[in-house]
Amino acid sequence: MLAGHVILPKRPEIRSPDLHMLGTMFLTCGVQQAFDLIVFLHFISILISYALAGSEAYAQMFGVPHFYVIPGFVWILTFAVVFIQTLMQPVISLFTLVKGSLLIATVVVTFFVGAEVSLAIRNDFNYIGAPFLMGTVALGGVVNVMPMLYQKISPVTTQVKHFRGAVVAGISTCTVLNILWCWAVLHIVPQLPCSSMSIVGNTTASPTVTPVSVVTTVSTLPPVSPACSQNLSLERSADNGEIATLPLTEIIQTMHPEFSWVAILVQLFIMISITVSYLTLGSAMHHTVVGWVEGSWNEPGFCRYAPIFEGISKCCTPKCICQSLISLFIFAIVFTVAMLDPQGFVQILDRGTSLFINLECGVFIFLMVRNARSGNFSSLDIPLETPWLLYHLHWLVALYFTFAVGYDIVDSIYITAT
């Protein structure tokens, strides 16, 4: 109190939640650092996968080797995420709407073409492991984007309830559309390469001196399909680290030219989809970096480096410069790995990305949920409490993702040993 006036202490600005803040609040020392490491490793691995897949999609559309597309794809989107993120948020929202609309349209028309082609599907559950791990990436990856999306709403009951409903509806819709998409692709693209005998038998009808019976037998064989002659199959694409839409569009354009417009629609959808995914996950990663710097800026070990950034630019704060440089460094790692292993899309997505997201959801998120209901946090007022029955389902979630971690490790050891 001074001269009859009450001076109230200035309230600190309330930070929006981010992954680093959640780890700091609900995890113990040591565990929270491991959580930060796993989160960033997941971001790096998934962004590498998107860099490789996006470059392949653009390269197929423009007819150039995708190795030369990687630099432009990565760095153009990286600078958009780091330096003009505020301007990019409406663009990302618009293209997300376009992506969703194109996904529905692409699934419908591709499913129609698949019904026309009606290629036989062979089931072998010995190979269920890879789709299972990729499915965990699709299901678990949303947790890393939710903190960034949550900052756009107010912490009131109605908006939180709608936020949860939107997340559940989005995941459910994508699950159904992905199943239909895979089903349509399997009806068009052969799962395995054609046998060598079918190709050899058809190529022996060359003008050479052969018995009449042989010529007659060979000439009655059916012609080689373009899928066989070009060795187009899902297995070949997996071995070459390609996305499945590459053989899909090639088969549609060569074997079913009447559906060539479908191939163009698929290419357009994949280009927009991967671009939006890279921007979204890149923004979530940058959001996590911003939160990490915000939480570490006032620590003694971090403060002594602040003067280094003060002289770099007069129009940007040292904290902002530090955040941008750290994000650029992480994106540089993404670019370097993508350039060194341009065929590693499937391996990175199947092994690295799935392992990190399964560890995050099966171990660290599980511990956060447990700790949020104990100690000092149990008495806090929150906008919308999780129902009792739904809360106890976190044991099932932990079991699902922990099993995926164990399977991934055991399968990797088995493949390495054999």
XYZ file of C-alpha atoms in Angstrom:
418
model
C 0.000 0.000 0.000
C 1.466 3.320 -1.057
C -0.202 6.789 -0.621
C -3.582 5.219 -0.044
C -3.427 3.064 -3.193
C -3.200 -0.697 -3.243
C -0.505 -1.974 -5.579
C -1.330 -5.467 -6.735
C 1.462 -7.742 -7.900
C 1.457 -8.264 -11.639
C 0.070 -11.668 -12.563
C 2.392 -13.709 -14.719
C 1.152 -14.435 -18.209
C -0.605 -17.773 -18.419
C 1.168 -20.074 -20.851
C -0.783 -22.269 -23.177
C -0.100 -25.983 -22.627
C 2.627 -27.726 -24.561
C 4.220 -31.156 -24.369
C 7.227 -29.919 -22.394
C 5.001 -28.200 -19.825
C 2.904 -31.360 -19.397
C 6.045 -33.410 -18.830
C 7.350 -30.905 -16.300
C 4.072 -30.866 -14.374
C 3.179 -34.558 -14.291
C 6.500 -36.424 -14.525
C 9.353 -36.686 -12.064
C 12.869 -35.438 -12.651
C 14.697 -37.700 -15.064
C 11.484 -39.104 -16.493
C 10.477 -35.716 -17.893
C 13.848 -35.374 -19.661
C 13.388 -38.832 -21.170
C 9.906 -37.786 -22.273
C 11.263 -34.665 -24.001
C 13.853 -36.797 -25.805
C 11.262 -39.340 -26.987
C 8.941 -36.565 -28.167
C 11.621 -34.896 -30.270
C 12.819 -38.230 -31.660
C 9.254 -38.974 -32.736
C 8.912 -35.586 -34.399
C 12.196 -36.062 -36.238
C 11.347 -39.560 -37.455
C 7.807 -38.710 -38.616
C 9.014 -35.562 -40.379
C 11.702 -37.606 -42.153
C 8.971 -39.981 -43.346
C 6.869 -37.079 -44.594
C 9.884 -35.504 -46.307
C 10.564 -38.727 -48.204
C 6.908 -39.414 -49.018
C 6.217 -35.810 -50.046
C 9.223 -35.649 -52.336
C 8.117 -38.904 -54.000
C 4.602 -37.551 -54.546
C 5.814 -34.283 -56.102
C 8.482 -36.093 -58.134
C 5.922 -38.434 -59.676
C 3.652 -35.533 -60.570
C 6.427 -33.526 -62.269
C 8.464 -36.469 -63.589
C 11.781 -35.770 -61.845
C 13.940 -37.885 -59.478
C 12.605 -37.375 -55.966
C 16.147 -36.989 -54.568
C 16.224 -33.493 -56.106
C 12.808 -32.593 -54.708
C 13.747 -33.215 -51.059
C 15.644 -29.910 -50.482
C 12.866 -27.709 -51.850
C 10.102 -29.651 -50.105
C 11.806 -29.621 -46.699
C 13.160 -26.098 -46.572
C 10.218 -24.243 -48.106
C 7.837 -25.811 -45.601
C 10.368 -25.436 -42.779
C 10.715 -21.680 -43.249
C 6.930 -21.400 -43.455
C 6.601 -23.193 -40.097
C 9.353 -21.302 -38.278
C 9.031 -17.762 -39.595
C 5.463 -17.231 -40.835
C 3.550 -19.683 -38.671
C 0.942 -17.061 -37.721
C 0.175 -16.454 -41.386
C 0.293 -20.173 -42.161
C -2.281 -21.242 -39.567
C -5.310 -20.138 -41.666
C -3.679 -21.712 -44.724
C -3.136 -24.991 -42.864
C -6.757 -24.948 -41.701
C -8.000 -24.323 -45.250
C -5.814 -27.031 -46.766
C -6.832 -29.436 -43.999
C -10.436 -28.956 -45.127
C -9.356 -29.511 -48.728
C -7.370 -32.569 -47.665
C -10.355 -34.085 -45.872
C -12.653 -33.434 -48.829
C -10.140 -34.905 -51.264
C -9.639 -37.916 -48.982
C -13.349 -38.721 -49.072
C -13.539 -38.176 -52.832
C -10.374 -40.187 -53.477
C -11.523 -43.112 -51.348
C -14.908 -43.188 -53.085
C -13.586 -43.097 -56.660
C -10.665 -45.422 -55.912
C -13.048 -47.853 -54.269
C -15.203 -47.698 -57.422
C -12.189 -48.414 -59.644
C -11.151 -51.231 -57.310
C -14.604 -52.756 -57.647
C -14.249 -52.604 -61.435
C -10.767 -54.171 -61.429
C -11.595 -56.591 -58.586
C -8.101 -58.011 -58.133
C -8.048 -61.034 -55.824
C -6.752 -60.286 -52.299
C -4.541 -62.822 -50.551
C -4.550 -62.871 -46.751
C -1.509 -63.907 -44.735
C -1.621 -62.922 -41.076
C 2.075 -63.759 -40.680
C 2.687 -60.235 -42.004
C 0.288 -58.442 -39.680
C 3.125 -56.851 -37.702
C 4.034 -53.991 -40.063
C 0.438 -52.773 -40.570
C -0.103 -53.030 -36.819
C 2.881 -50.793 -36.071
C 1.889 -48.272 -38.742
C -1.610 -48.233 -37.272
C -0.231 -47.256 -33.887
C 1.500 -44.296 -35.554
C -1.830 -43.127 -37.001
C -3.668 -43.580 -33.692
C -1.025 -42.250 -31.322
C 0.359 -39.357 -33.322
C -2.613 -37.126 -32.536
C -1.456 -36.680 -28.921
C 1.487 -34.576 -30.099
C -0.796 -32.204 -32.010
C -3.507 -31.813 -29.351
C -1.616 -29.309 -27.118
C -1.096 -27.009 -30.115
C -4.796 -27.242 -31.028
C -5.935 -26.780 -27.425
C -4.510 -23.263 -27.280
C -7.150 -22.169 -29.800
C -10.038 -22.807 -27.381
C -11.046 -21.361 -24.008
C -10.840 -23.611 -20.925
C -14.587 -23.802 -20.392
C -16.714 -26.916 -20.150
C -18.567 -26.539 -23.444
C -15.475 -25.863 -25.569
C -13.443 -28.621 -23.928
C -16.287 -31.075 -24.510
C -16.503 -30.055 -28.164
C -12.720 -30.296 -28.465
C -12.733 -33.867 -27.177
C -15.622 -34.770 -29.441
C -13.850 -33.301 -32.477
C -10.687 -35.298 -31.740
C -12.595 -38.572 -31.325
C -14.698 -37.915 -34.434
C -11.597 -37.074 -36.478
C -9.742 -40.230 -35.446
C -12.813 -42.408 -36.044
C -13.437 -40.915 -39.491
C -9.810 -41.344 -40.537
C -9.841 -44.942 -39.298
C -12.823 -45.838 -41.467
C -11.478 -43.988 -44.517
C -8.028 -45.563 -44.151
C -9.543 -49.056 -44.040
C -11.591 -48.356 -47.163
C -8.542 -46.809 -48.852
C -6.393 -49.886 -48.173
C -9.171 -52.144 -49.379
C -9.489 -50.191 -52.642
C -5.721 -50.204 -53.244
C -5.531 -53.969 -52.662
C -8.184 -54.482 -55.354
C -6.035 -52.582 -57.887
C -2.340 -53.133 -57.074
C -0.928 -56.700 -56.896
C 0.379 -57.563 -53.462
C 3.276 -59.664 -54.782
C 5.337 -59.422 -57.992
C 4.308 -61.629 -60.886
C 6.080 -64.970 -61.098
C 9.118 -65.058 -63.338
C 7.633 -67.952 -65.373
C 4.711 -65.847 -66.555
C 7.058 -63.157 -67.839
C 9.619 -65.554 -69.295
C 6.955 -67.631 -70.993
C 5.549 -64.613 -72.771
C 8.914 -63.220 -73.816
C 9.961 -66.434 -75.608
C 7.743 -65.618 -78.561
C 10.646 -63.956 -80.341
C 11.588 -64.760 -83.961
C 13.898 -67.702 -83.309
C 14.028 -71.250 -84.696
C 11.747 -73.243 -82.373
C 9.488 -76.266 -82.802
C 5.983 -75.546 -84.047
C 4.451 -77.015 -80.895
C 6.364 -74.579 -78.709
C 5.399 -71.589 -80.831
C 1.777 -72.684 -80.781
C 1.833 -73.136 -77.002
C 3.493 -69.799 -76.352
C 1.285 -67.876 -78.725
C -1.832 -68.981 -76.864
C -0.607 -67.542 -73.567
C -2.348 -64.389 -72.438
C -0.429 -61.155 -72.939
C 1.721 -59.861 -70.135
C -0.043 -57.193 -68.111
C 1.785 -53.901 -67.581
C 1.839 -54.654 -63.865
C 3.872 -57.796 -64.568
C 6.132 -56.316 -67.215
C 6.968 -53.298 -65.033
C 7.053 -55.381 -61.835
C 4.471 -53.184 -60.131
C 3.433 -54.506 -56.739
C 3.071 -53.446 -53.135
C 5.971 -55.687 -52.140
C 8.299 -54.002 -54.626
C 7.227 -50.568 -53.405
C 7.896 -51.614 -49.802
C 11.341 -52.948 -50.730
C 12.163 -49.690 -52.535
C 10.800 -47.506 -49.743
C 8.040 -46.063 -51.932
C 4.553 -44.932 -51.021
C 1.770 -47.228 -52.267
C 0.253 -44.571 -54.513
C 3.188 -44.794 -56.941
C 2.253 -48.257 -58.320
C -1.432 -47.398 -57.916
C -1.311 -44.419 -60.279
C 1.009 -46.203 -62.730
C -1.361 -49.177 -63.003
C -4.411 -46.941 -63.434
C -2.726 -44.893 -66.148
C -1.343 -47.885 -68.098
C -3.963 -50.605 -67.620
C -7.102 -48.510 -67.140
C -6.624 -45.279 -69.129
C -10.355 -44.572 -68.915
C -9.732 -43.863 -65.208
C -6.675 -41.656 -65.762
C -8.502 -38.784 -64.071
C -8.592 -40.925 -60.919
C -4.792 -41.219 -61.017
C -4.508 -37.426 -61.224
C -6.938 -37.055 -58.310
C -4.900 -39.526 -56.240
C -1.652 -37.679 -56.998
C -3.226 -34.341 -56.127
C -4.610 -35.724 -52.871
C -1.282 -37.257 -51.819
C 0.610 -34.037 -52.561
C -1.786 -31.897 -50.521
C -2.133 -34.500 -47.771
C 1.582 -34.927 -47.124
C 2.206 -31.180 -47.390
C -0.483 -30.469 -44.780
C 0.813 -33.288 -42.564
C 4.367 -31.924 -42.704
C 3.164 -28.424 -41.873
C 0.959 -29.686 -39.027
C 3.570 -31.945 -37.395
C 6.272 -29.350 -38.051
C 4.145 -26.702 -36.325
C 3.536 -29.063 -33.398
C 7.275 -29.670 -33.120
C 8.012 -25.930 -33.236
C 5.278 -25.372 -30.623
C 7.052 -27.885 -28.375
C 10.387 -26.127 -28.917
C 8.780 -22.796 -28.003
C 7.408 -24.343 -24.812
C 10.758 -25.891 -23.953
C 12.565 -22.553 -24.370
C 9.845 -20.728 -22.416
C 10.196 -23.153 -19.538
C 14.009 -23.156 -19.574
C 14.716 -19.489 -20.313
C 14.926 -18.313 -16.693
C 17.042 -21.219 -15.513
C 20.595 -20.183 -14.490
C 22.285 -22.514 -16.936
C 20.224 -21.142 -19.818
C 20.346 -17.437 -18.916
C 24.056 -17.052 -19.480
C 23.554 -17.741 -23.220
C 20.863 -15.047 -23.631
C 23.342 -12.196 -24.442
C 24.559 -14.195 -27.459
C 21.160 -13.755 -29.131
C 20.641 -10.113 -28.177
C 22.958 -8.715 -30.830
C 21.693 -10.840 -33.701
C 18.579 -8.849 -34.484
C 17.012 -5.688 -33.105
C 13.502 -6.576 -34.299
C 13.308 -9.990 -32.640
C 13.585 -10.879 -28.991
C 16.470 -13.123 -27.908
C 13.977 -15.758 -26.812
C 12.318 -15.806 -30.241
C 15.685 -16.079 -31.994
C 16.694 -18.959 -29.767
C 13.433 -20.781 -30.485
C 13.847 -20.333 -34.227
C 17.466 -21.508 -34.242
C 16.655 -24.655 -32.268
C 13.772 -25.480 -34.608
C 15.954 -24.899 -37.663
C 18.590 -27.213 -36.186
C 16.024 -29.995 -35.736
C 14.699 -29.503 -39.272
C 18.301 -29.645 -40.511
C 18.573 -33.111 -38.947
C 15.398 -34.118 -40.779
C 16.811 -32.849 -44.068
C 20.186 -34.542 -43.593
C 18.744 -37.969 -42.825
C 16.260 -37.706 -45.709
C 19.088 -36.912 -48.142
C 21.308 -39.709 -46.823
C 18.565 -42.354 -47.008
C 16.118 -41.343 -49.765
C 14.721 -44.909 -49.984
C 14.113 -45.377 -46.256
C 10.494 -44.217 -46.001
C 9.009 -47.575 -44.976
C 11.853 -48.533 -42.625
C 11.773 -45.197 -40.777
C 7.985 -45.191 -40.475
C 7.771 -48.870 -39.554
C 10.563 -48.926 -36.963
C 11.657 -45.552 -35.642
C 8.415 -43.587 -35.706
C 6.263 -46.399 -34.313
C 8.732 -47.192 -31.511
C 8.926 -43.600 -30.293
C 5.182 -42.890 -30.396
C 4.395 -46.213 -28.695
C 6.871 -45.457 -25.924
C 5.384 -42.010 -25.506
C 1.759 -43.213 -25.323
C 2.330 -46.519 -23.556
C 4.681 -45.280 -20.840
C 4.902 -41.504 -20.451
C 1.323 -40.481 -21.246
C 0.137 -43.319 -19.001
C 2.249 -41.964 -16.119
C 0.907 -38.452 -16.736
C -2.681 -39.662 -16.542
C -1.934 -41.519 -13.299
C -0.092 -38.601 -11.695
C -2.788 -36.087 -12.711
C -5.264 -37.866 -10.407
C -2.909 -38.002 -7.424
C -1.189 -35.587 -5.019
C -1.819 -31.859 -5.318
C -3.503 -32.184 -8.714
C -6.446 -34.229 -7.416
C -8.035 -31.169 -5.747
C -7.738 -28.748 -8.674
C -10.813 -27.402 -10.460
C -10.792 -28.315 -14.152
C -13.298 -27.415 -16.908
C -14.353 -30.993 -17.679
C -13.456 -34.047 -15.641
C -12.974 -37.377 -17.387
C -15.788 -39.821 -16.532
C -14.822 -42.589 -14.124
C -15.320 -45.440 -16.590
C -13.506 -43.652 -19.409
C -10.622 -42.789 -17.092
C -9.990 -46.435 -16.233
C -9.677 -47.295 -19.911
C -6.191 -45.765 -19.770
C -5.016 -49.188 -18.588
C -6.184 -50.660 -21.898
C -4.461 -47.876 -23.838
C -1.218 -48.486 -21.948
C -1.465 -52.227 -22.612
C -2.046 -51.659 -26.334
C 0.898 -49.323 -26.887
C 3.232 -51.195 -24.509
C 2.539 -54.421 -26.389
C 3.423 -52.570 -29.597
C 6.747 -51.501 -28.048
C 7.571 -55.078 -27.047
C 6.559 -56.460 -30.435
C 8.614 -53.821 -32.262
C 11.747 -54.603 -30.240
C 11.386 -58.397 -30.503
C 10.619 -58.243 -34.227
C 13.601 -55.964 -34.873
C 15.917 -58.344 -32.994
C 14.520 -61.298 -34.936
C 14.987 -59.590 -38.313
C 18.532 -58.552 -37.398
C 19.413 -62.088 -36.282
C 18.050 -63.689 -39.418
